[in-house]
XYZ file of C-alpha atoms in Angstrom:
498
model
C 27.115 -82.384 -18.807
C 30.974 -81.110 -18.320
C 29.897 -78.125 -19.508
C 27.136 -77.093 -17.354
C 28.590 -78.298 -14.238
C 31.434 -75.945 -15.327
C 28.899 -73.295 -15.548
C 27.201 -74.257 -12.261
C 30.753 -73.867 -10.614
C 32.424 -70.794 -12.256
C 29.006 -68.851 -11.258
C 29.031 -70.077 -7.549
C 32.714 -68.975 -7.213
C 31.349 -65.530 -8.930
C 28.363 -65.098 -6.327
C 30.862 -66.523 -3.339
C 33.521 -63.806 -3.969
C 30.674 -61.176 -4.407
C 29.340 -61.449 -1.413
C 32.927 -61.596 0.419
C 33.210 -58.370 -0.924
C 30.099 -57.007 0.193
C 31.046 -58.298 3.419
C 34.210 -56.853 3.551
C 32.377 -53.021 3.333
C 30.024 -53.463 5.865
C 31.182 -51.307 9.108
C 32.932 -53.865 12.002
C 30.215 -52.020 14.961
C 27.336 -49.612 14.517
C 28.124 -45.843 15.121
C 26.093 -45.237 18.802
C 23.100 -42.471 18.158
C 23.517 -39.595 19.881
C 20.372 -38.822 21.818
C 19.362 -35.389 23.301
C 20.075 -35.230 27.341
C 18.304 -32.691 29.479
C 20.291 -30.014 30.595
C 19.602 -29.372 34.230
C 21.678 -26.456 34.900
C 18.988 -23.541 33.993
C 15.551 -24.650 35.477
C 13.200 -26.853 33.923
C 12.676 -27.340 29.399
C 16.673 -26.652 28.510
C 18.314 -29.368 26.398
C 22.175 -30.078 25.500
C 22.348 -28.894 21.769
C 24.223 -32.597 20.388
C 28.125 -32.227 20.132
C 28.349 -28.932 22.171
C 28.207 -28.080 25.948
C 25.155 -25.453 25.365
C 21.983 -26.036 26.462
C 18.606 -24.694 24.559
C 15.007 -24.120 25.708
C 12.040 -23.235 23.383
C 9.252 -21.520 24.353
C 6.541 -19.522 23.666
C 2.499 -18.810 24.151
C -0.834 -18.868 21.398
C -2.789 -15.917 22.731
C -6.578 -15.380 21.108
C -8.088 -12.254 22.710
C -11.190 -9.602 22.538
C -11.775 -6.049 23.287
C -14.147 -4.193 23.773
C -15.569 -0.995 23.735
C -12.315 0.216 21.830
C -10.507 -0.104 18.980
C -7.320 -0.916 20.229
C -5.649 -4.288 21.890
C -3.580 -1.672 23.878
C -5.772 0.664 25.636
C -8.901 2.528 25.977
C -11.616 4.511 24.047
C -8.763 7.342 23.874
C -8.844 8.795 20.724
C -9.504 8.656 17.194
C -12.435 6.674 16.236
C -12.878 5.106 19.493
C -13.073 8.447 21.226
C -15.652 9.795 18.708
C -18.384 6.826 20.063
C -20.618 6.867 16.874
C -21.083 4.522 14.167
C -17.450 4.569 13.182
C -16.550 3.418 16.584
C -15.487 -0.486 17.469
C -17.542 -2.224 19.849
C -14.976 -5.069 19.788
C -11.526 -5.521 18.502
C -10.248 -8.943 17.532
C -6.270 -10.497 17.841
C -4.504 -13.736 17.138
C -1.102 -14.177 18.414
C 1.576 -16.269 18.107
C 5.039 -16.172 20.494
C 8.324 -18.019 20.078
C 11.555 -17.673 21.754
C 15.116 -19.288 21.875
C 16.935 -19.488 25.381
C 20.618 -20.400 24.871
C 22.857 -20.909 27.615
C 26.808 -21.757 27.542
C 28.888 -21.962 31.005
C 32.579 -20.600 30.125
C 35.428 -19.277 32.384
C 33.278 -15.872 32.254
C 30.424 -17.201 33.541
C 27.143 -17.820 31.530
C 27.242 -16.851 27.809
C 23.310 -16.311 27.019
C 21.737 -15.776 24.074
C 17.576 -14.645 24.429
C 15.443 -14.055 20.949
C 11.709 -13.507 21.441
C 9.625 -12.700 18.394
C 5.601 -12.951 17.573
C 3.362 -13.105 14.514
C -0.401 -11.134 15.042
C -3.341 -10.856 13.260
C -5.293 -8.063 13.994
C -8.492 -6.620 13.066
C -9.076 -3.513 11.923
C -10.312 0.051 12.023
C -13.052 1.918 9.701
C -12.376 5.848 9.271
C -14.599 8.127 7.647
C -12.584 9.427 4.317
C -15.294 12.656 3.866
C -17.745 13.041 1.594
C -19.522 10.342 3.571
C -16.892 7.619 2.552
C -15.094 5.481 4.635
C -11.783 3.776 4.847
C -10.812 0.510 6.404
C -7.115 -0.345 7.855
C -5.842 -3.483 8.906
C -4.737 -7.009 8.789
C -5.686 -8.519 5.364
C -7.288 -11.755 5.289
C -4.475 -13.608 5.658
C -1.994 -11.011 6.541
C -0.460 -9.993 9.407
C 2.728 -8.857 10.995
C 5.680 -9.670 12.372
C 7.602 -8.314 15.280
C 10.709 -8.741 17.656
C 10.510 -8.322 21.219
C 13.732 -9.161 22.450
C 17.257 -9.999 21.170
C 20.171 -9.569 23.286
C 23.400 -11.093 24.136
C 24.560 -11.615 28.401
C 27.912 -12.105 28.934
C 29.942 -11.112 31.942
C 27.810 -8.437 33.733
C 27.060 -7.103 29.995
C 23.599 -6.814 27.960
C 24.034 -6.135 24.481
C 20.649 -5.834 22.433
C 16.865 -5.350 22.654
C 15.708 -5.937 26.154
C 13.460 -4.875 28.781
C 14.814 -1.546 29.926
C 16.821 -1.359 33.332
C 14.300 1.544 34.488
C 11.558 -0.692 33.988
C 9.971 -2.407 37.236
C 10.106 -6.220 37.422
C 6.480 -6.248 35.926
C 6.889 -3.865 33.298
C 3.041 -2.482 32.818
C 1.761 -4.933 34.781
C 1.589 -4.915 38.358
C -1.465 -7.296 38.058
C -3.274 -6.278 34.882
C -3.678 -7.381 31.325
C -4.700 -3.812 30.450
C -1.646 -2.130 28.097
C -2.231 1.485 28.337
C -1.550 1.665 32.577
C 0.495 4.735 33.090
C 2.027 5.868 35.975
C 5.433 4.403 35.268
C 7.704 3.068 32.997
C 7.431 0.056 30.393
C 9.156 -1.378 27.810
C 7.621 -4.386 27.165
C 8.740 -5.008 24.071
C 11.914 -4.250 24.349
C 14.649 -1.840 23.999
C 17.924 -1.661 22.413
C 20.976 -0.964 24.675
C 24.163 -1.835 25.902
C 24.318 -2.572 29.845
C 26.689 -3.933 32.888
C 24.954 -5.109 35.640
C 26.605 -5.816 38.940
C 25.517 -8.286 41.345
C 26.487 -7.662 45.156
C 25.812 -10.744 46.542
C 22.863 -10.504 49.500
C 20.207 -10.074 46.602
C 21.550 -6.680 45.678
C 22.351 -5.937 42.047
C 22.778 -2.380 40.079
C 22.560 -1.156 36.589
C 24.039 1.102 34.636
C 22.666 1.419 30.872
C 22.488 3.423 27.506
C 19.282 2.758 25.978
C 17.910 3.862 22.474
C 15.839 5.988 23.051
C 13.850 7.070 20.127
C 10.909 4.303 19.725
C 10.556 4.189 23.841
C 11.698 7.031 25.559
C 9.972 9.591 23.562
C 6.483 11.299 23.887
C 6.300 14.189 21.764
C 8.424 17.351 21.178
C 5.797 19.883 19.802
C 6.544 23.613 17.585
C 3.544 25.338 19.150
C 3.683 27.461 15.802
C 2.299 24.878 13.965
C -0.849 24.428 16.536
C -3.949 24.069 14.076
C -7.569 24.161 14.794
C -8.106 20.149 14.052
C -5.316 19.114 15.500
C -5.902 20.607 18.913
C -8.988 18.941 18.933
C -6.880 15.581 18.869
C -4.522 16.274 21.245
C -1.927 17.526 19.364
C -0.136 21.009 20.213
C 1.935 21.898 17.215
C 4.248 20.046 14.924
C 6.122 17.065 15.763
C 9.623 18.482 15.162
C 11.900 15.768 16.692
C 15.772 16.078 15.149
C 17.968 13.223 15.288
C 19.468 10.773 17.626
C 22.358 12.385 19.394
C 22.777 10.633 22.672
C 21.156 7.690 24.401
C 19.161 7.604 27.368
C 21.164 7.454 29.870
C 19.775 4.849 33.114
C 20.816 3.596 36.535
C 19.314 0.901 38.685
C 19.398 -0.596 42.230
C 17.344 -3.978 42.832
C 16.981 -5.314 46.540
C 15.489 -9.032 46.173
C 14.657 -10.552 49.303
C 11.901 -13.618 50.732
C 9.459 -10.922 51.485
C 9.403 -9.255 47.709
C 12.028 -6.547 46.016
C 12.397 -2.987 46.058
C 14.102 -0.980 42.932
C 14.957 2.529 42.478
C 15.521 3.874 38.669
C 16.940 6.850 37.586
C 17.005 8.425 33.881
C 18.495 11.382 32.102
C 16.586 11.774 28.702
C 18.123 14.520 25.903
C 15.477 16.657 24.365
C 17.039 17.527 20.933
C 14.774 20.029 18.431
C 14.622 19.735 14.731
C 14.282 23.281 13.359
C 12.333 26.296 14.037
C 11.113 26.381 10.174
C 10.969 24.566 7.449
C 14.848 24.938 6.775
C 18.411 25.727 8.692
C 18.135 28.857 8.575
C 15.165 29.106 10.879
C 17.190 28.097 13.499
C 16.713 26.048 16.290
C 16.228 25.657 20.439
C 19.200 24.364 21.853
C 19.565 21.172 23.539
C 17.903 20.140 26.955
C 18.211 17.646 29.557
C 15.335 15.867 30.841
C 15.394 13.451 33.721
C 12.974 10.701 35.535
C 13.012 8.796 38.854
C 11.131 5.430 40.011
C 10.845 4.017 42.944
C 8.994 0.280 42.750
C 8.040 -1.689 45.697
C 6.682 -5.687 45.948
C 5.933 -7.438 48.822
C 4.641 -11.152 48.517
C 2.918 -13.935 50.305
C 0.759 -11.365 52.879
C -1.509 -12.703 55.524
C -4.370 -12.721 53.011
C -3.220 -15.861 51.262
C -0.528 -17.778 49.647
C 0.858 -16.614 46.954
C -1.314 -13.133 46.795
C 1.184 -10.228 46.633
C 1.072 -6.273 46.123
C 2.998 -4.751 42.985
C 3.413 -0.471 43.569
C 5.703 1.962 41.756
C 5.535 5.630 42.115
C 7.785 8.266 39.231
C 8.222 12.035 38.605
C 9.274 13.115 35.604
C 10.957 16.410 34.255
C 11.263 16.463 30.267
C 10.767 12.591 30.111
C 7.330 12.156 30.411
C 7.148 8.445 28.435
C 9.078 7.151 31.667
C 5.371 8.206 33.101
C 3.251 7.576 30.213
C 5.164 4.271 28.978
C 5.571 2.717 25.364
C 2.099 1.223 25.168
C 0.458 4.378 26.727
C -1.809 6.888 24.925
C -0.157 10.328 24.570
C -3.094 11.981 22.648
C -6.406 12.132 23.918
C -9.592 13.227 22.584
C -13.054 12.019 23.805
C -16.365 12.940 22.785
C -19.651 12.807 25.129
C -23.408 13.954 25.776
C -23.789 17.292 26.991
C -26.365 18.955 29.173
C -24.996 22.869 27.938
C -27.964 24.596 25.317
C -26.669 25.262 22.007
C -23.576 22.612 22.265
C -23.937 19.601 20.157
C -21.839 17.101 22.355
C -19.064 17.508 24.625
C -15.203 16.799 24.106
C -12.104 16.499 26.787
C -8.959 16.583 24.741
C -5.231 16.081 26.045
C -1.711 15.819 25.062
C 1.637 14.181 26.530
C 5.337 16.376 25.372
C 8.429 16.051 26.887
C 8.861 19.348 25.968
C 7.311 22.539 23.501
C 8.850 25.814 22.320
C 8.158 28.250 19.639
C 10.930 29.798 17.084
C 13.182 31.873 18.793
C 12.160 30.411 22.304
C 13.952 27.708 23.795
C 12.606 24.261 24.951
C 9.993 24.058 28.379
C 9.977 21.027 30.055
C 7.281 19.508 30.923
C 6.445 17.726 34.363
C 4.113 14.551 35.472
C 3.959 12.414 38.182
C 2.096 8.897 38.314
C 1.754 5.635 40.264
C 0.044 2.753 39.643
C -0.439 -0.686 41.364
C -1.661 -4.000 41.990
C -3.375 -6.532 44.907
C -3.080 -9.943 43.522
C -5.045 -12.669 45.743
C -5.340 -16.543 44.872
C -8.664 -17.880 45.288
C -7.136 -21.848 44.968
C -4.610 -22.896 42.608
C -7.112 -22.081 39.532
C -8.609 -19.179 40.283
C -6.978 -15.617 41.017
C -7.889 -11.934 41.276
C -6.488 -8.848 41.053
C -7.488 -5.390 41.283
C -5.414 -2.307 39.971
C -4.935 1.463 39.181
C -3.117 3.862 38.020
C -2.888 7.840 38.187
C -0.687 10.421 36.113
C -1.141 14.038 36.246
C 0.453 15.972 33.574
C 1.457 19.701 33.907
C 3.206 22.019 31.484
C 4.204 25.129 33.472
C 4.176 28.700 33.185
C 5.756 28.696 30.287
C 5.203 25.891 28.170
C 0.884 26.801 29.042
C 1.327 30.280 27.800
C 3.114 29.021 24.341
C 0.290 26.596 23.854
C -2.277 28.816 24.942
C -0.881 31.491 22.469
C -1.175 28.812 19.782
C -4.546 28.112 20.652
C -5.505 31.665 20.543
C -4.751 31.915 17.174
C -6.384 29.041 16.125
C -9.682 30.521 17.369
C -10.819 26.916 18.496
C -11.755 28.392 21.900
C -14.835 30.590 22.369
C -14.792 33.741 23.742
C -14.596 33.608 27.350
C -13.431 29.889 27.521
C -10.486 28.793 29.867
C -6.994 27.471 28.240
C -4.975 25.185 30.923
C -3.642 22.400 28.727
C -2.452 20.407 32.521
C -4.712 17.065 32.731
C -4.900 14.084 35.181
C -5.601 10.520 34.069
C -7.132 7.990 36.247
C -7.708 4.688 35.835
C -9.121 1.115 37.964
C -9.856 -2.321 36.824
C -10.518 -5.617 37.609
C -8.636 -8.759 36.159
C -9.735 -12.289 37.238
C -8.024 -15.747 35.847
C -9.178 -18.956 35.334
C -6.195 -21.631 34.994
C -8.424 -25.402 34.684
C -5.144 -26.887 33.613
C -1.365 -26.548 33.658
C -0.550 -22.989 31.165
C -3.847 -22.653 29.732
C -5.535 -19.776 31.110
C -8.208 -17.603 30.730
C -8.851 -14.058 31.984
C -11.698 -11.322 31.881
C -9.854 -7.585 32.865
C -12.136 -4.564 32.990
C -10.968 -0.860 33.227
C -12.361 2.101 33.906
C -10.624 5.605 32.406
C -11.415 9.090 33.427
C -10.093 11.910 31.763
C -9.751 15.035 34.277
C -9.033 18.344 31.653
C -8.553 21.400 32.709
C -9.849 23.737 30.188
C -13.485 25.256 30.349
C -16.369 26.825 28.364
C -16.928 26.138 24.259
C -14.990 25.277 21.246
C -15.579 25.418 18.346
C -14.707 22.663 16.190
C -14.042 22.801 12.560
C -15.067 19.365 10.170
C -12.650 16.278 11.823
C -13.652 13.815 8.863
C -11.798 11.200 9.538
C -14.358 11.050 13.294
C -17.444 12.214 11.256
C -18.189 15.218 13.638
C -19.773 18.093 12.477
C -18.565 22.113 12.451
C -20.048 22.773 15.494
C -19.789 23.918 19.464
C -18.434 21.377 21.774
C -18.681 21.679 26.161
C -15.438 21.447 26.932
C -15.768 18.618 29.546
C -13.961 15.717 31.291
C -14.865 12.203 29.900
C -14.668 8.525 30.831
C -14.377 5.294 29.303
C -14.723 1.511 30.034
C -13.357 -1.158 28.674
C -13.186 -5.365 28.480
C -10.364 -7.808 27.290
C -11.185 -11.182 27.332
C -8.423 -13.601 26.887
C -7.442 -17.359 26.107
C -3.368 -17.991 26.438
C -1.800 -21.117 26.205
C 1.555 -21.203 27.389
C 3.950 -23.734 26.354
C-alpha cells in the first residue's frame, strides 16, 4: 500500500509541474488581427494594403463577344479572307476575354505615388486560308490556348508618367467616341497602350498640358513602302512596295492641352513623328533616303448632359496628318485594304477596290514623300432610362499621296502590268464609315450591346486589272472592275464588369 500511494503521489507532482510549465508558455494576451480597412481617399473599391499606408483596388471585366460578317474582333470585311467573300470567308468570329488590373496608390510629400498594371488573357477563334493546290490552312487559338497581353504598366509620380499608357495625343475616349467598333479612323488611339515617359502639368481651373516621348514603333507607324519592290499580288492587297522600316532613332515626340469643365472638355494634340528608311537595296551600299519629319494635329471636343436627356453627350475629334498617318488611321485601324465584289462590266469576273495607308514611299535614289490624310469621327450618345442607351457614330479619313509619292507608285504599278491598258492609277482613297451601338445594362456592370457598322471604300483608280493567282483568297488569274466596295458588320457583346 506505501508503495502505490508513493506512486499515486510522485506522478501527480509529475503531471502538476507539467502543466505549470505548459502554462508558463502560453502568451499573457492574444496578438489583435489585423483586418483590412477601406481606403477612402481614391473613389470607391481601394483597400489599405495591412502594415503600410498604400491603398489597392482590383479590377477588371469577363468580356464574351461575336462578329460577324468578318474575320476580325477589330474591324471590318477589309482584307484578306474577309475581303475575298467566298467560302474561305468568316461569317462569324468568336472571343473570350479576360481583364485584370492593379491600382496602387501611396500619398507622400510629392503627392500621389501610383502604380497602374492592366493585362488580359483571350481566346480567339480562328481563320481558314487557302494554302493552293486547293488546300487550306487554319490559324488560331488552339483548343485550349490562347494569349496573353499587357495593356498598361506605368508608374505616376510628381507630374511624371513612366511606362505603357494611353498616349497623351489620344482623346479622352481613345477609339471610341460611342462605339464598340475597333477599326474607327479618323483620329488617334492607343488603346492598348504605349510606352513613354511624360510630365503633365496641371493649371488649376481644369486646365492641364502634356508634354511626352512616346515609342513609337508598334503605334505610331503605318507603313514606309520601297515602291521598287511593288509586285503584281501585292498591289492587289494593298501593299505598294517593300516594308523597309530601319530602326528606332527618336521617339515621337507629343504635346497636349486639356480644358475640363461642367459642360464637357476640349483637347488639342500635337505630334512630330520621324520617318527613318532602312536601305535602298538589299545591303549598305545601296544607300538610303535621308531622314524626314512627319507631324499630326487633333483637335477633340465633348460636350455633355444636352437638352436631349440626362446623361446623353456628343464625343467629336477632327486631325490632319503630314507623314504620320497612324495618328489618322490609329493602332487598331486597317492600313491595307482589298475588297472583292459583283460586277456588272462584260468580260470581268468580279470587281476589287484595293487601298493602302504609308507615312511615307520613295524609290532608290529618291528621297522620302510624305503622305497626307485628314479624318474625323464622332459620337451622339442618348440614355433611354438608366438601362437602356444608344448611340450612333461615324467616321471619315481621306488619304492622299501627292504628286510625287502617286507618280512613284504609279511607276511601280506600271511595271507590274496589273493595270490594263487604258486603266486610271490614283492610289488617293476615302474611307467612310456609320454604325449603330445600343446597350442593355438589366443590372449593376453587366451589360450587353449589339453595334452595327457600315464601311465604304471610295478608290480612286478606274478601268481593269488584271490579277495574277492570290492563293491564299482562292481567286482566279483573271480581270477584275476596278470598283469601290462596302461592307457591314455586327458585334454582339456580353461584359461583366467587376
Amino acid at each position: 500500500m506505501k508503495t502505490i500511494r508513493g506512486l499515486l503521489l510522485g506522478s501527480g507532482a509529475v503531471m502538476m509541474a507539467s502543466v505549470g510549465a505548459h502554462a508558463a508558455d502560453l502568451p499573457l494576451k492574444a496578438k489583435a488581427v489585423e483586418y483590412v480597412k477601406v481606403c477612402s481617399l481614391y473613389g470607391a473599391g481601394f483597400y489599405y494594403i495591412p502594415g503600410t499606408d498604400t491603398c489597392i483596388k482590383l479590377g477588371g471585366y469577363l468580356r464574351a463577344e461575336t462578329a460577324f460578317w468578318t474575320n476580325s474582333n477589330y474591324g471590318g470585311a477589309y482584307n484578306g479572307v474577309a475581303g475575298a467573300d467566298n467560302r474561305l470567308s468568316n461569317r462569324y468570329q468568336a472571343r473570350s476575354r479576360e481583364d485584370f488590373n492593379i491600382d496602387t496608390r501611396t500619398a507622400t510629400e510629392y503627392g500621389v505615388v501610383r502604380t497602374y498594371f492592366d493585362a488580359v488573357l483571350t481566346w480567339t477563334s480562328g481563320t481558314t486560308s487557302g494554302a493552293g493546290g486547293g488546300a487550306t490552312s487554319y490559324s488560331g487559338d488552339a483548343i485550349s490556348g490562347g494569349t496573353l497581353g499587357v495593356y498598361y504598366a506605368f508608374i505616376q509620380f510628381a507630374g511624371f508618367t513612366m511606362g505603357k499608357a494611353v498616349s497623351q495625343f489620344d482623346a479622352p475616349w481613345t477609339n471610341y467616341p460611342g462605339n464598340n467598333f475597333d477599326g474607327l479612323v479618323g483620329g488617334g488611339g492607343t488603346v492598348n497602350g504605349v510606352n513613354q515617359f511624360t510630365y503633365t502639368a496641371d493649371f488649376g481651373q481644369g486646365i492641364t498640358a502634356a508634354i511626352s516621348l512616346e515609342d513609337q514603333a508598334q503605334f505610331s507607324t503605318s507603313n514606309l513602302w520601297n515602291t521598287a519592290g511593288i509586285t503584281a499580288a501585292g498591289v492587289l492587297s494593298g501593299t505598294y512596295g517593300t516594308g523597309s522600316f530601319g530602326g528606332n532613332v527618336a521617339p515621337d515626340i507629343i504635346g497636349m492641352v486639356r480644358v475640363d469643365q461642367a459642360w464637357g472638355l476640349f483637347q488639342a494634340s500635337f505630334a512630330a513623328h520621324d520617318n527613318h528608311a532602312a536601305y535602298n537595296g538589299a545591303t549598305e551600299v545601296t544607300g538610303h533616303p535621308e531622314d524626314k519629319w512627319g507631324w499630326a494635329a487633333q483637335l477633340a471636343l465633348s460636350i455633355k448632359n444636352i437638352p436631349t436627356g440626362p446623361g446623353d453627350t456628343v464625343n467629336i475629334q477632327g486631325v490632319y496628318t503630314d507623314g504620320a498617318s497612324r495618328y489618322n488611321f490609329q493602332s487598331l485601324a486597317a492600313t491595307s485594304y482589298a475588297m472583292y465584289g459583283g460586277t456588272g462590266m462584260a468580260n470581268a469576273y468580279q470587281s476589287i477596290g484595293f487601298a493602302g495607308v504609308a507615312d511615307a514611299v520613295f524609290a532608290p535614289g529618291r528621297g522620302l514623300s510624305t503622305v497626307q490624310t485628314w479624318g474625323m469621327r464622332g459620337a451622339y450618345s442618348h440614355n433611354w432610362d438608366p438601362h437602356w442607351n444608344t448611340a450612333l457614330y461615324g467616321a471619315y479619313a481621306q488619304v492622299r499621296y501627292g504628286s510625287t509619292g502617286s507618280a512613284l507608285i504609279c511607276a511601280g504599278i506600271a511595271a507590274s502590268g496589273v493595270l490594263s491598258a487604258g486603266s486610271t492609277c490614283n492610289p488617293d482613297f476615302n474611307l467612310a464609315q456609320i454604325g449603330l451601338i445600343t446597350r442593355w445594362t438589366p443590372v449593376k456592370n453587366l451589360t450587353f450591346s449589339a453595334d452595327v457598322t457600315y464601311s465604304r471604300l471610295d478608290q480612286k483608280y478606274s478601268g481593269t486589272a488584271i490579277a495574277p493567282t492570290v492563293a491564299s483568297v482562292a481567286k482566279p488569274a483573271a480581270t477584275y472592275e476596278l470598283k469601290d466596295q462596302d461592307t457591314v458588320s455586327l458585334l454582339l457583346r456580353a461584359q461583366r464588369n467587376w
